[in-house]
Short mmCIF file of C-alpha atoms and ligand atoms in Angstrom, two decimals:
data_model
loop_
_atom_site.label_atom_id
_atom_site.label_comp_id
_atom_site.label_asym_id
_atom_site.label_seq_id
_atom_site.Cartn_x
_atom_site.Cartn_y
_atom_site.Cartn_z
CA UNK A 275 10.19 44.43 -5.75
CA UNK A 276 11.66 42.40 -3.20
CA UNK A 277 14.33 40.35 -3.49
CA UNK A 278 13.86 37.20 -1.24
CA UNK A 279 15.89 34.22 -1.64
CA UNK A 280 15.32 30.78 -0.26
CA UNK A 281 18.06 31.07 2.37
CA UNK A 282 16.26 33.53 4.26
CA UNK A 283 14.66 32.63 7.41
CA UNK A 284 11.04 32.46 7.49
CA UNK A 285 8.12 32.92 9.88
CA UNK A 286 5.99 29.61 9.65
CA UNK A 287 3.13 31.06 12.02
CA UNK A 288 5.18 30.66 15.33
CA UNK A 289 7.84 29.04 14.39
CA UNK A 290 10.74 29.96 12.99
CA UNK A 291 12.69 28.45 10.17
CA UNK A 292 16.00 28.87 9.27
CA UNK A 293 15.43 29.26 5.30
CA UNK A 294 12.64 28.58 2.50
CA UNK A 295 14.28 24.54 2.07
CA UNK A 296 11.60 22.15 3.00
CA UNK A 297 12.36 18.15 3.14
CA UNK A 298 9.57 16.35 1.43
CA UNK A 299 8.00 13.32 3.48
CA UNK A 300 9.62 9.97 1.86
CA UNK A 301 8.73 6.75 3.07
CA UNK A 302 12.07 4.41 3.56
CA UNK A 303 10.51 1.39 5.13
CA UNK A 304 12.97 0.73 8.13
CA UNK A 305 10.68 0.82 11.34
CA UNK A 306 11.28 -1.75 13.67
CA UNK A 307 9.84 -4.39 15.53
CA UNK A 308 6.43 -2.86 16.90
CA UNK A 309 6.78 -0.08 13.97
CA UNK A 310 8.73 2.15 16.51
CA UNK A 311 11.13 4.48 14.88
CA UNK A 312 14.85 2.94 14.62
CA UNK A 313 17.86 4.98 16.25
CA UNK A 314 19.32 5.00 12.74
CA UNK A 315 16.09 7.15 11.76
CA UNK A 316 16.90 9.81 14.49
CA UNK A 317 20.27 9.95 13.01
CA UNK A 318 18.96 10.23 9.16
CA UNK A 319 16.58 13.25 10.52
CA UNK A 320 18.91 14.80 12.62
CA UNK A 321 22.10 14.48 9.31
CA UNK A 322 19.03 16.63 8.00
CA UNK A 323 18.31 19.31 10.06
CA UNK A 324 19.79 21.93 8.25
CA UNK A 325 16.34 22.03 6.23
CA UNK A 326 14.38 24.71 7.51
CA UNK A 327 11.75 22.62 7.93
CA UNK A 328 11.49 18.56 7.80
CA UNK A 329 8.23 16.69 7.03
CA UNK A 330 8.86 12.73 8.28
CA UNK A 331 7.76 9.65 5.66
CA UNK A 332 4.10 8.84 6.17
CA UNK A 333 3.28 7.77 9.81
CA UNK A 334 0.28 5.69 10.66
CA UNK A 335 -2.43 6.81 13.39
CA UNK A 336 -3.86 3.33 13.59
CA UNK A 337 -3.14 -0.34 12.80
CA UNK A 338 -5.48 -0.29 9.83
CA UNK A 339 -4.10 2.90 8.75
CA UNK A 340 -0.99 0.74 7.07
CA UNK A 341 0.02 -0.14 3.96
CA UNK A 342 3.53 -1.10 3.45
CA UNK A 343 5.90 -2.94 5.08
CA UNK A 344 7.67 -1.73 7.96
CA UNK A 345 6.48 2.18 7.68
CA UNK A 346 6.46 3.40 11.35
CA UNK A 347 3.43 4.34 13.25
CA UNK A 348 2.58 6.77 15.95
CA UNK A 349 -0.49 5.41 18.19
CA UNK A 350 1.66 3.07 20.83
CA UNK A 351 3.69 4.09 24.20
CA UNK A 352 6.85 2.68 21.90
CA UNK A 353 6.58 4.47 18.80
CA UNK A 354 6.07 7.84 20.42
CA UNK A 355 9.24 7.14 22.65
CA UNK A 356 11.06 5.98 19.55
CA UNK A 357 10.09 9.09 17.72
CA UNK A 358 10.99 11.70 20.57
CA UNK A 359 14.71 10.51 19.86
CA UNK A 360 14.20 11.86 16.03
CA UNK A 361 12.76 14.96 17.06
CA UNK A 362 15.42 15.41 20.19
CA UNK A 363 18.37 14.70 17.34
CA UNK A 364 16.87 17.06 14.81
CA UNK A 365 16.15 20.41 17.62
CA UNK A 366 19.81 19.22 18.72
CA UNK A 367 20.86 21.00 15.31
CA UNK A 368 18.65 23.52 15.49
CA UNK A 369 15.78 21.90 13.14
CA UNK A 370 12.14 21.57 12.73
CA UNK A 371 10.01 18.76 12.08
CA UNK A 372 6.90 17.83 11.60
CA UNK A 373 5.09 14.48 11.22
CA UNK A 374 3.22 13.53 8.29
CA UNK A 375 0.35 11.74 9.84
CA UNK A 376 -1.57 8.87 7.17
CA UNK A 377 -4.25 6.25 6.64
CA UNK A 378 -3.56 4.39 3.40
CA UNK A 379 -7.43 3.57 2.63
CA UNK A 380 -7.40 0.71 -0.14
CA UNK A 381 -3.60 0.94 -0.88
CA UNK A 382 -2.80 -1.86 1.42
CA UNK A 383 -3.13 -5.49 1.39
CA UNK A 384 -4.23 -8.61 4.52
CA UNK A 385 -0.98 -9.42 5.11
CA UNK A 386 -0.16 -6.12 6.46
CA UNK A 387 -3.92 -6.08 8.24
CA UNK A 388 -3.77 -9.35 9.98
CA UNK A 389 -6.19 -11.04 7.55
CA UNK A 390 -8.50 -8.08 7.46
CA UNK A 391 -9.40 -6.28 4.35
CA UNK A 392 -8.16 -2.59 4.04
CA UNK A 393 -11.06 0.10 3.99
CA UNK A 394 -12.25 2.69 1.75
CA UNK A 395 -14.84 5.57 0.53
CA UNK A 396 -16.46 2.84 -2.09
CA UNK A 397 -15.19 -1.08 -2.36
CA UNK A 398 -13.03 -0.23 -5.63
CA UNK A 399 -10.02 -2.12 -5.84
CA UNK A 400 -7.34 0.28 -6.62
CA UNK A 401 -5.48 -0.42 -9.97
CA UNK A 402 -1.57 -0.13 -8.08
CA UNK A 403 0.52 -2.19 -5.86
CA UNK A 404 1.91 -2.53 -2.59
CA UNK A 405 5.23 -3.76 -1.23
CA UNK A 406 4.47 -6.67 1.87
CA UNK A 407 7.10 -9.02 3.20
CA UNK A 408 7.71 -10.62 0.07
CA UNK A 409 8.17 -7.90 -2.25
CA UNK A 410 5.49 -5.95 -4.49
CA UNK A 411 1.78 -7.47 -4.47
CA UNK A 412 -1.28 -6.07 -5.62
CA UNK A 413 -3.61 -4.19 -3.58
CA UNK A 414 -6.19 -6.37 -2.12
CA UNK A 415 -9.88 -5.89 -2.03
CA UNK A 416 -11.68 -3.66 -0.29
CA UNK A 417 -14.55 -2.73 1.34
CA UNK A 418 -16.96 0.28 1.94
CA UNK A 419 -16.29 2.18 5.57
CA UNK A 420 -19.48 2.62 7.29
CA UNK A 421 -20.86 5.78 8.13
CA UNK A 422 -20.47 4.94 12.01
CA UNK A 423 -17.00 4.08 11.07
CA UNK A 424 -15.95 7.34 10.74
CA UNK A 425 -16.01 9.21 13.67
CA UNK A 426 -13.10 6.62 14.77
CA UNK A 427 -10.57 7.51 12.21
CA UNK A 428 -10.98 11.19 12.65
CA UNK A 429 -10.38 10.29 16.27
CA UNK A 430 -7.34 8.29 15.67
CA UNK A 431 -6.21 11.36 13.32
CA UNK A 432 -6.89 13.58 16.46
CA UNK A 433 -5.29 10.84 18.96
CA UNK A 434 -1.92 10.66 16.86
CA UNK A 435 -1.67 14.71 16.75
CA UNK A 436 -1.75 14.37 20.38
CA UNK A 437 0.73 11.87 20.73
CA UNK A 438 3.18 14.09 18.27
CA UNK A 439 3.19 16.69 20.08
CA UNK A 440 4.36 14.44 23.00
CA UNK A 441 6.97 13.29 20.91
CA UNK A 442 8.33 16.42 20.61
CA UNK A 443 7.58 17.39 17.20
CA UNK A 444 6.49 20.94 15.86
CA UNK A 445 3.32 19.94 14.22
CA UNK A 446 1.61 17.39 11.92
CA UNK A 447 0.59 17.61 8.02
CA UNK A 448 -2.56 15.82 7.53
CA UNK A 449 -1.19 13.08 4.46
CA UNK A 450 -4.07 14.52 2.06
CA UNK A 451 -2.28 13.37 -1.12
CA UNK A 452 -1.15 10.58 -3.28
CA UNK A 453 -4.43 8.18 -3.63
CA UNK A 454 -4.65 7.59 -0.01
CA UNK A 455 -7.51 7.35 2.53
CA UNK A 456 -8.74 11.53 2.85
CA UNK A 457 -8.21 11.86 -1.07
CA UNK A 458 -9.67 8.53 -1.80
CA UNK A 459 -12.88 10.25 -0.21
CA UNK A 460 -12.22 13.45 -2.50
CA UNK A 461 -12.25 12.17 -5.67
CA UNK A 462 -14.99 10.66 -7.58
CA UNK A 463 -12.61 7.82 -8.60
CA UNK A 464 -12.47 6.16 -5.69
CA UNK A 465 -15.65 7.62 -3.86
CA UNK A 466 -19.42 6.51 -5.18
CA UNK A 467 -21.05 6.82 -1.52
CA UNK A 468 -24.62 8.07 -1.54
CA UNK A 469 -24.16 9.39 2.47
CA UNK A 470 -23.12 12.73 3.49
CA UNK A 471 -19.45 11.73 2.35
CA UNK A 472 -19.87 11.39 -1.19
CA UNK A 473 -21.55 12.58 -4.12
CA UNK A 474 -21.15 16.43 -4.46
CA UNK A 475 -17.91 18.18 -4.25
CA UNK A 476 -18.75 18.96 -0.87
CA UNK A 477 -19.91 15.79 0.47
CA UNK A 478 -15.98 14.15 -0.97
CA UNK A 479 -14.43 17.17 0.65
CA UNK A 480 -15.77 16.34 4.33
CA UNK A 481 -13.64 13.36 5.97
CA UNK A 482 -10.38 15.43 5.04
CA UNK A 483 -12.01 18.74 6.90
CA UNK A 484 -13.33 17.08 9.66
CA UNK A 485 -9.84 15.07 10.06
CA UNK A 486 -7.65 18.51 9.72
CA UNK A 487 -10.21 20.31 12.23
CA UNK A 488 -10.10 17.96 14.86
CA UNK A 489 -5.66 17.85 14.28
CA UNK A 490 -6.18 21.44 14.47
CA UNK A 491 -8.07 21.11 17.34
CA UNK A 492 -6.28 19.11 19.23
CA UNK A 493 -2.83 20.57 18.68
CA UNK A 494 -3.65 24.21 17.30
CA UNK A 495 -4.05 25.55 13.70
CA UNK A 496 -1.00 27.34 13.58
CA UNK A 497 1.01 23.77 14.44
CA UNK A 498 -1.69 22.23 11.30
CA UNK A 499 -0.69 21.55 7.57
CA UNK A 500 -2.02 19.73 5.16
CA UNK A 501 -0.34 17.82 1.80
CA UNK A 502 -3.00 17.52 -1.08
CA UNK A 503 -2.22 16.69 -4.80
CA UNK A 504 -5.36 17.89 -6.81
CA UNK A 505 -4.07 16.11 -10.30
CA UNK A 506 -1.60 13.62 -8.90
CA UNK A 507 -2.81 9.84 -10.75
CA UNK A 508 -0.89 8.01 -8.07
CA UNK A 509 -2.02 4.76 -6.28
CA UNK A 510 -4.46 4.12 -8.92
CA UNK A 511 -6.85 7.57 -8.50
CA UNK A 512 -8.85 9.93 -10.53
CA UNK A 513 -11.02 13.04 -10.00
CA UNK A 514 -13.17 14.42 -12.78
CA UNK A 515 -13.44 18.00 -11.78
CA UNK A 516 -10.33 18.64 -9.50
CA UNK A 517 -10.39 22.22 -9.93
CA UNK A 518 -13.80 22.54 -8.79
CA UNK A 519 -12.85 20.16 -5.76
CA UNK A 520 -9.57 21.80 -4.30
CA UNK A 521 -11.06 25.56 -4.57
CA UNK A 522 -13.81 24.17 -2.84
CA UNK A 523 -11.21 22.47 0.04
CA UNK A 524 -8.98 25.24 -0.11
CA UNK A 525 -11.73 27.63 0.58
CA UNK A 526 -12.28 25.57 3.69
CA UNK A 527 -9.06 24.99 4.89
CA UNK A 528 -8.32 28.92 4.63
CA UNK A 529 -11.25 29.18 7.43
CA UNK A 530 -9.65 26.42 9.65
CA UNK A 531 -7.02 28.87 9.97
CA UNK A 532 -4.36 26.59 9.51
CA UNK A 533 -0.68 27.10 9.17
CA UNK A 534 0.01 26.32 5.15
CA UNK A 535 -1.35 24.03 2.62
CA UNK A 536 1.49 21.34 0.66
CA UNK A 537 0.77 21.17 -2.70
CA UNK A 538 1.93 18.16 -5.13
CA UNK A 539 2.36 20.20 -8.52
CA UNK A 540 1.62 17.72 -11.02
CA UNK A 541 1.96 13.71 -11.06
CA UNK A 542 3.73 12.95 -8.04
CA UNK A 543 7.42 12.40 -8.78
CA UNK A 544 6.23 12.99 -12.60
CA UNK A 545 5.71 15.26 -15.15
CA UNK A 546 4.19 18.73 -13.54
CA UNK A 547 1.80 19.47 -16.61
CA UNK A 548 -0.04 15.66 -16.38
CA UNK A 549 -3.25 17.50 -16.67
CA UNK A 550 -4.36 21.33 -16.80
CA UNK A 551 -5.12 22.65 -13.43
CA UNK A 552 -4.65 26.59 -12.00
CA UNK A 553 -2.32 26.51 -8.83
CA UNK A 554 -2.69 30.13 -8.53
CA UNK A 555 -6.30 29.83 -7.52
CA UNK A 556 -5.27 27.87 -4.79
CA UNK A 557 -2.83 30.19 -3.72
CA UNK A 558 -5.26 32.93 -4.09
CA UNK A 559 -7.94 31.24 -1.39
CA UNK A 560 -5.23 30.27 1.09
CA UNK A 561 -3.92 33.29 3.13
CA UNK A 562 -0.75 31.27 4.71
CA UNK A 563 2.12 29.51 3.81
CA UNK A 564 1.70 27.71 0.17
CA UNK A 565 4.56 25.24 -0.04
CA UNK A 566 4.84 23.77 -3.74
CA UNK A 567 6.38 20.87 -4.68
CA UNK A 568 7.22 17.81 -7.27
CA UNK A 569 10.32 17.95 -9.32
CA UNK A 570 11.80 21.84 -8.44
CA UNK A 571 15.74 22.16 -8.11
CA UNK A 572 17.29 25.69 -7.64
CA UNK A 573 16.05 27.47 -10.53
CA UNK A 574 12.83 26.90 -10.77
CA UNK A 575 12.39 27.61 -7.03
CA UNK A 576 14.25 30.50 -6.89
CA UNK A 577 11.90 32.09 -10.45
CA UNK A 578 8.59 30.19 -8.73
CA UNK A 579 9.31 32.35 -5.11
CA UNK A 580 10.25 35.79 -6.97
CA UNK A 581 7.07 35.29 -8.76
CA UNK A 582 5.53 34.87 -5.31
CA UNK A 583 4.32 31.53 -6.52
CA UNK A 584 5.37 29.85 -3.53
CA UNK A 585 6.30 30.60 0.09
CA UNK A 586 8.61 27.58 0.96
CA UNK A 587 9.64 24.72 -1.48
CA UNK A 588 9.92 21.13 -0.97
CA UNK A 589 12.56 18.62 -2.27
CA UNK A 590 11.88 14.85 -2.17
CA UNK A 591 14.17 12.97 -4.20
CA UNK A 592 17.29 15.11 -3.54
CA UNK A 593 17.27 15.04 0.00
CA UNK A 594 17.62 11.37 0.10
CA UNK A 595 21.18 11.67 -1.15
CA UNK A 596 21.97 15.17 0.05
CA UNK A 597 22.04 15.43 4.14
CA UNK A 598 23.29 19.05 3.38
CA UNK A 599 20.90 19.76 0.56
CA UNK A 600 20.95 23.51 1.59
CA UNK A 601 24.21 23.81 1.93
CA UNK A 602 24.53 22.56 -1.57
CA UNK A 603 21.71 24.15 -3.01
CA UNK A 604 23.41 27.72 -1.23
CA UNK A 605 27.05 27.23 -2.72
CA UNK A 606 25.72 25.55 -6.25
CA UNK A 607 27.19 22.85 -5.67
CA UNK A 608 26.62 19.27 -7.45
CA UNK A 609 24.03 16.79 -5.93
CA UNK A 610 24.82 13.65 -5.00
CA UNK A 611 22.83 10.64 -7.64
CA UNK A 612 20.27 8.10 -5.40
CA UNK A 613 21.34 4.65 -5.43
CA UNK A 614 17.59 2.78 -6.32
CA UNK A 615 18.49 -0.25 -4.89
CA UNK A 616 18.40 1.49 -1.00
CA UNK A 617 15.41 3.15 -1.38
CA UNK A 618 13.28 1.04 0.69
CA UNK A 619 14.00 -0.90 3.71
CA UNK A 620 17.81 -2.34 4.63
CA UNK A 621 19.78 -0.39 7.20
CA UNK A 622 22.18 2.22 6.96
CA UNK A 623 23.51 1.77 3.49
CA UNK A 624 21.96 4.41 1.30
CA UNK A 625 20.00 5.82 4.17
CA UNK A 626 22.66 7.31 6.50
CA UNK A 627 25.74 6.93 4.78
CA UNK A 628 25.32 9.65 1.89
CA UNK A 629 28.48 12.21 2.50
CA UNK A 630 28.54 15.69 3.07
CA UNK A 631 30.52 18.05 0.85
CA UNK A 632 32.86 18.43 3.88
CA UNK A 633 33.07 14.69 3.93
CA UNK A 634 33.16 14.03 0.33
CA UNK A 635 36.52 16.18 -0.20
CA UNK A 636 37.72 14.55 3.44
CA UNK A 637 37.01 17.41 5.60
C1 FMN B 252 11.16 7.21 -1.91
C2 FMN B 252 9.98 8.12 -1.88
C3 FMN B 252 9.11 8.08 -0.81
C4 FMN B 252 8.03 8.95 -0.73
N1 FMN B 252 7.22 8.94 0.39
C5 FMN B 252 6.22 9.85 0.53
C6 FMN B 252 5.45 9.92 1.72
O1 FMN B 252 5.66 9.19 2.68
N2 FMN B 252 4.48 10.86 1.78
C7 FMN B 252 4.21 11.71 0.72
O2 FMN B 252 3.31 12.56 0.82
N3 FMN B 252 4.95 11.67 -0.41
C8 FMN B 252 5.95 10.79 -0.52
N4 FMN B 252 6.75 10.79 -1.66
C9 FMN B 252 6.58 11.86 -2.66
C10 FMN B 252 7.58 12.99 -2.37
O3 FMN B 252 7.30 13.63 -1.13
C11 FMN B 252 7.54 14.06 -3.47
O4 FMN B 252 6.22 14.52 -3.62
C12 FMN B 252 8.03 13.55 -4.81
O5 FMN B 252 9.25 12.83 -4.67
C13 FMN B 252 8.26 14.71 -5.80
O6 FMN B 252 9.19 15.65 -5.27
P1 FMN B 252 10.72 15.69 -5.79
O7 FMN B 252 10.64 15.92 -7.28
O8 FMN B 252 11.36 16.84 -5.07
O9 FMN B 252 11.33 14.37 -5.47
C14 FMN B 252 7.80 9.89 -1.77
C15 FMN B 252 8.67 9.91 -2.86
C16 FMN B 252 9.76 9.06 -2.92
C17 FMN B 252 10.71 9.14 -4.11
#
């Protein structure tokens, strides 16, 4: 048997990373004027970099493809400048990143649209909410994409790969996951078309192909992840058959080539065992990297990778109040707690000012 550990570096197709550690995307809601980056977020990634690899917060590819307030976007001059300062300060300290790249679908609301409704699969309101200027509102209404409709947001999935890779980064995930656009399409909960995007598992399963083979395309397979979240209820979704549904995609994805598949484990940010579903036949189909995630800490990643479970492991929560995360993880060290009320949007407090061991203990 081998005896791997997490700190070990590991061969992500070409690229290298420094351990197993992966930083989960997490939307903080501090883009600035024009949704460009801030220079407080290239010093957040780069207080990071010690993760072997870093996936950013969610990152538009189009105006309509918001749906919070002030999440940053990657489809204007500005925003790809701003973000070639977070991927200059991460390689700085020897760290990779890539950018999660996202279309809400129906989890937005006007304000954020200028007036216009947010699209999706099917015009079925999601049951959630979204956060605009003035706090938490419910998603608005909203309507049916047509079928000529299409063929632009794959492109602006395409155009933003392009422009990441001119921002320096190491490759894109495709934001499959967590009730937005791609698995608003995939799940019968959110998708009644009666066109060649809905209505058999295969039909559901096409936008988020076609999106991850033109990113792959554009920018190569190997650079090419995806996140997906077969069982995950968030933003209001459901899926009667998942199981049927993600072999199907995974099956698919494995002949794209690409470089790993993300996998939400569970309800994301909730309990793992929300509803009965097989991982291992997902990590079966896929012959790259499988990085799990939702709610592991040291032990259960170390048992999940010696069980071969899992290539890499991703940590959301923790690395929002842990810049050295590794470090931490490595010496066994305690965690520091996430103050709630700096989650989302403000400045530095809570988002750059979480110490370091060496700091903590004045080092
Ligand atoms: C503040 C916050 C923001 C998040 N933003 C994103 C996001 O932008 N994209 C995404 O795919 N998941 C997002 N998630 C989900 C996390 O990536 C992760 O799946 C979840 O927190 C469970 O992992 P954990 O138990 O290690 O925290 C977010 C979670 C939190 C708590």
């Amino acid at each position: 048997m081998t005896n791997k550990t997490l700190f070990e570096p590991y061969a992500l197709g070409p690229i290298t990373l420094s351990n197993r550690v992966v930083m989960a995307p997490l939307t903080r809601n501090r883009a600035g004027e024009g949704l460009v980056p801030s220079e407080l977020a290239a010093e957040y990634y780069g207080q990071r970099a010690s993760a072997g690899l870093i996936i950013t917060e969610a990152t538009q590819v189009s105006r309509q493809a918001q749906g919070y307030q002030d999440t940053p976007g990657l489809y204007t001059p500005e925003q790809i400048a701003g973000w070639q300062k977070v991927t200059d300060a991460v390689h700085a300290r020897g760290g990779r990143i890539f950018v999660q790249l996202w279309h809400v679908g129906r989890v937005s609301h006007i304000d954020l649209l200028g007036g216009d409704a947010p699209v999706a699969p099917s015009a079925i309101r999601a049951a959630t909410k979204t956060f605009v200027s003035n706090g938490f509102a419910d998603v608005s209404e909203p309507r049916a994409l047509a079928f000529e409709e299409l063929p632009g947001i794959i492109n602006d999935f395409r155009q933003a790969a392009a422009n990441a890779i001119k921002a320096g980064f190491d490759g894109v995930e495709v934001h499959g996951a967590n009730g937005y656009l791609l698995e608003q399409f995939a799940k019968d909960g959110a998708n009644v078309r009666t066109d060649a995007y809905g209505g058999s598992v295969e039909n559901r399963a096409r936008l988020m192909l076609e999106v991850t083979a033109a990113v792959a395309e554009e920018i190569g397979a190997e650079r090419t992840g995806i996140r997906i979240s077969p069982v995950s209820p968030a933003n209001g979704i459901s899926a009667s058959d998942p199981q049927a549904q993600y072999d199907f995609i995974v099956d698919k994805l494995d002949t794209l080539g690409i470089a790993y598949i993300h996998v939400v484990e569970g309800a994301t940010g909730g309990p793992r065992d929300v509803a009965p579903f097989d991982y291992s036949s997902l990590r079966r189909r896929f012959s790259k990297t499988y990085i799990a995630n939702n709610g592991y800490d040291l032990e259960l990643a170390t048992s999940q990778l010696a069980d071969g479970k899992a290539d890499l492991f991703a940590f959301g929560k923790p690395f929002i109040a842990n810049p050295d995360l590794v470090a931490r993880l490595q010496g066994g060290a305690p965690l520091n707690q996430i103050d709630p009320a700096t989650i989302y949007g403000g400045g530095a407090a809570g988002y750059t000012d979480y110490p370091t061991l060496a700091e903590a203990s004045g080092n």
